[in-house]
Short mmCIF file of C-alpha atoms in Angstrom, two decimals:
data_model
loop_
_atom_site.label_atom_id
_atom_site.label_comp_id
_atom_site.label_asym_id
_atom_site.label_seq_id
_atom_site.Cartn_x
_atom_site.Cartn_y
_atom_site.Cartn_z
CA UNK A 1476 0.00 0.00 0.00
CA UNK A 1477 2.84 2.40 0.83
CA UNK A 1478 4.47 1.68 -2.55
CA UNK A 1479 1.25 2.51 -4.40
CA UNK A 1480 0.88 5.77 -2.42
CA UNK A 1481 4.43 6.66 -3.46
CA UNK A 1482 3.61 5.95 -7.10
CA UNK A 1483 5.45 2.62 -7.27
CA UNK A 1484 3.12 0.15 -8.92
CA UNK A 1485 5.39 -2.74 -9.86
CA UNK A 1486 8.89 -4.09 -9.90
CA UNK A 1487 10.41 -6.52 -12.37
CA UNK A 1488 13.92 -7.86 -12.27
CA UNK A 1489 15.58 -9.14 -15.43
CA UNK A 1490 19.12 -10.49 -15.25
CA UNK A 1491 20.36 -9.50 -18.70
CA UNK A 1492 23.36 -11.81 -18.35
CA UNK A 1493 20.94 -14.71 -18.83
CA UNK A 1494 20.24 -13.68 -22.45
CA UNK A 1495 22.54 -13.72 -25.46
CA UNK A 1496 20.43 -11.15 -27.30
CA UNK A 1497 17.24 -9.09 -27.06
CA UNK A 1498 15.56 -11.66 -29.32
CA UNK A 1499 16.39 -14.44 -26.83
CA UNK A 1500 14.74 -12.41 -24.07
CA UNK A 1501 11.64 -11.83 -26.21
CA UNK A 1502 11.45 -15.52 -27.09
CA UNK A 1503 11.47 -16.50 -23.43
CA UNK A 1504 8.93 -13.79 -22.57
CA UNK A 1505 6.65 -15.12 -25.32
CA UNK A 1506 6.72 -18.61 -23.81
CA UNK A 1507 6.12 -17.69 -20.16
CA UNK A 1508 3.57 -14.88 -20.37
CA UNK A 1509 -0.16 -15.40 -20.63
CA UNK A 1510 -0.18 -12.84 -23.44
CA UNK A 1511 2.07 -15.13 -25.46
CA UNK A 1512 3.28 -13.32 -28.57
CA UNK A 1513 1.12 -10.20 -28.27
CA UNK A 1514 4.03 -8.08 -27.05
CA UNK A 1515 6.27 -9.24 -29.90
CA UNK A 1516 3.54 -8.36 -32.41
CA UNK A 1517 3.09 -4.94 -30.79
CA UNK A 1518 6.82 -4.23 -31.14
CA UNK A 1519 6.82 -5.30 -34.79
CA UNK A 1520 3.74 -3.15 -35.46
CA UNK A 1521 5.34 -0.07 -33.90
CA UNK A 1522 8.53 -0.57 -35.94
CA UNK A 1523 6.52 -1.08 -39.14
CA UNK A 1524 4.58 2.14 -38.48
CA UNK A 1525 7.85 4.09 -38.25
CA UNK A 1526 8.31 4.61 -34.53
CA UNK A 1527 11.87 4.62 -33.22
CA UNK A 1528 13.62 4.96 -29.86
CA UNK A 1529 16.57 7.05 -28.72
CA UNK A 1530 17.83 9.04 -25.73
CA UNK A 1531 16.92 12.72 -25.79
CA UNK A 1532 17.63 16.00 -23.99
CA UNK A 1533 14.63 16.77 -21.77
CA UNK A 1534 14.68 20.53 -22.40
CA UNK A 1535 14.42 20.12 -26.18
CA UNK A 1536 11.11 18.23 -26.02
CA UNK A 1537 9.14 19.96 -23.24
CA UNK A 1538 6.15 20.88 -25.46
CA UNK A 1539 5.80 17.24 -26.59
CA UNK A 1540 6.22 15.99 -23.00
CA UNK A 1541 3.32 18.19 -21.91
CA UNK A 1542 1.21 16.89 -24.81
CA UNK A 1543 1.99 13.30 -23.77
CA UNK A 1544 1.06 14.05 -20.14
CA UNK A 1545 -2.23 15.70 -21.09
CA UNK A 1546 -3.24 13.11 -23.72
CA UNK A 1547 -5.20 11.04 -21.17
CA UNK A 1548 -6.88 12.04 -17.92
CA UNK A 1549 -6.95 8.48 -16.55
CA UNK A 1550 -3.96 6.12 -16.50
CA UNK A 1551 -3.98 2.64 -14.99
CA UNK A 1552 -7.48 3.32 -13.72
CA UNK A 1553 -6.45 6.40 -11.74
CA UNK A 1554 -6.58 10.12 -12.52
CA UNK A 1555 -3.27 11.64 -13.61
CA UNK A 1556 -1.96 13.56 -10.61
CA UNK A 1557 1.13 15.42 -9.53
CA UNK A 1558 2.66 18.77 -10.32
CA UNK A 1559 5.07 17.34 -12.90
CA UNK A 1560 2.35 15.57 -14.92
CA UNK A 1561 -0.19 18.41 -14.74
CA UNK A 1562 2.26 21.23 -15.53
CA UNK A 1563 2.05 23.30 -18.70
CA UNK A 1564 5.04 24.06 -20.94
CA UNK A 1565 6.19 26.98 -18.79
CA UNK A 1566 5.80 24.88 -15.64
CA UNK A 1567 8.32 22.35 -16.98
CA UNK A 1568 10.88 24.99 -17.96
CA UNK A 1569 9.50 26.50 -21.17
CA UNK A 1570 9.83 25.69 -24.83
CA UNK A 1571 13.35 25.64 -26.27
CA UNK A 1572 14.62 28.73 -28.07
CA UNK A 1573 17.67 27.13 -29.70
CA UNK A 1574 18.70 23.64 -30.82
CA UNK A 1575 20.47 21.50 -28.24
CA UNK A 1576 22.33 18.25 -28.39
CA UNK A 1577 22.33 15.34 -26.03
CA UNK A 1578 25.31 15.35 -23.70
CA UNK A 1579 26.91 11.99 -23.03
CA UNK A 1580 26.62 10.90 -19.38
CA UNK A 1581 29.67 11.77 -17.31
CA UNK A 1582 29.73 8.13 -16.20
CA UNK A 1583 28.23 5.49 -18.51
CA UNK A 1584 27.33 3.25 -15.56
CA UNK A 1585 25.90 5.81 -13.12
CA UNK A 1586 23.43 8.31 -14.54
CA UNK A 1587 19.86 9.41 -15.27
CA UNK A 1588 18.79 9.59 -18.89
CA UNK A 1589 15.55 10.27 -20.76
CA UNK A 1590 14.69 7.79 -23.51
CA UNK A 1591 11.85 8.44 -25.91
CA UNK A 1592 9.83 6.85 -28.65
CA UNK A 1593 9.54 9.16 -31.65
CA UNK A 1594 7.96 9.38 -35.07
CA UNK A 1595 9.11 11.53 -37.99
CA UNK A 1596 6.91 14.60 -38.50
CA UNK A 1597 8.33 16.99 -41.09
CA UNK A 1598 8.05 20.59 -39.93
CA UNK A 1599 7.27 19.69 -36.30
CA UNK A 1600 8.59 22.27 -33.85
CA UNK A 1601 9.42 22.45 -30.19
CA UNK A 1602 8.91 26.15 -29.54
CA UNK A 1603 11.32 27.98 -31.86
CA UNK A 1604 13.24 24.80 -32.75
CA UNK A 1605 12.34 22.65 -35.74
CA UNK A 1606 12.88 19.00 -34.82
CA UNK A 1607 11.04 17.17 -37.65
CA UNK A 1608 10.08 14.49 -35.14
CA UNK A 1609 7.47 14.12 -32.43
CA UNK A 1610 8.11 12.62 -28.99
CA UNK A 1611 5.22 10.23 -28.23
CA UNK A 1612 6.38 8.36 -25.14
CA UNK A 1613 9.28 8.37 -22.73
CA UNK A 1614 10.92 6.81 -19.75
CA UNK A 1615 13.46 8.18 -17.31
CA UNK A 1616 16.11 5.51 -16.92
CA UNK A 1617 18.39 5.46 -13.92
CA UNK A 1618 21.50 3.36 -14.24
CA UNK A 1619 23.44 2.46 -11.11
CA UNK A 1620 26.26 0.07 -12.00
CA UNK A 1621 24.75 -3.25 -13.05
CA UNK A 1622 21.21 -2.14 -12.17
CA UNK A 1623 18.83 0.07 -14.10
CA UNK A 1624 15.25 1.11 -13.39
CA UNK A 1625 12.54 3.38 -14.71
CA UNK A 1626 11.52 6.43 -12.73
CA UNK A 1627 8.90 8.03 -14.97
CA UNK A 1628 7.15 6.32 -17.87
CA UNK A 1629 4.32 7.61 -20.03
CA UNK A 1630 3.05 7.34 -23.59
CA UNK A 1631 0.72 9.48 -25.67
CA UNK A 1632 -2.81 8.11 -25.35
CA UNK A 1633 -3.47 8.25 -29.10
CA UNK A 1634 -0.42 6.07 -29.88
CA UNK A 1635 -0.52 3.42 -27.14
CA UNK A 1636 -2.44 0.94 -29.29
CA UNK A 1637 0.40 1.09 -31.84
CA UNK A 1638 2.70 -0.65 -29.33
CA UNK A 1639 4.96 2.34 -28.66
CA UNK A 1640 5.61 1.52 -25.01
CA UNK A 1641 6.43 -2.11 -25.78
CA UNK A 1642 8.91 -0.85 -28.39
CA UNK A 1643 10.42 1.61 -25.91
CA UNK A 1644 10.92 -1.08 -23.28
CA UNK A 1645 12.34 -3.54 -25.84
CA UNK A 1646 14.86 -1.01 -27.17
CA UNK A 1647 15.98 -0.05 -23.66
CA UNK A 1648 16.53 -3.68 -22.70
CA UNK A 1649 18.38 -4.19 -26.01
CA UNK A 1650 20.70 -1.29 -25.17
CA UNK A 1651 21.33 -2.68 -21.69
CA UNK A 1652 22.19 -6.12 -23.13
CA UNK A 1653 24.54 -4.49 -25.65
#
């Protein structure tokens, strides 16, 4: 009950040393889950529809983050709550005024990093900056040595059925295995 009140709704532990590749992990997941191959199909669908995953600088995508947060009022059966999730663009730091690049973590094994699922969108802008892509889901990944966990995770309500969050998780696990 205390975990739920703190916003922690689940924990999963995957020892990536047990898998030779991301495909081996997916194959095992397909055989032990009650959903069987649904997740694998969702990932393939998202890839086919042109979604892709990469790390991103938070400040460059604040307008899209706000759109993701506000795309659904109810998540996991509960109203979206909290200052961070209800904030407008200015409340999260404002729209960017100049392009910015992603800085490499000071330590590759101890850091926080935003990862997002994107789709090409020619002419799309983040404030004054043309990005030609739209952020549609994200996760904050914290890496601490051999462990990694998600802090924040959310996808745009209109794109969830396309499998974007399955793709995001799959690509993150693939990067951790690599």
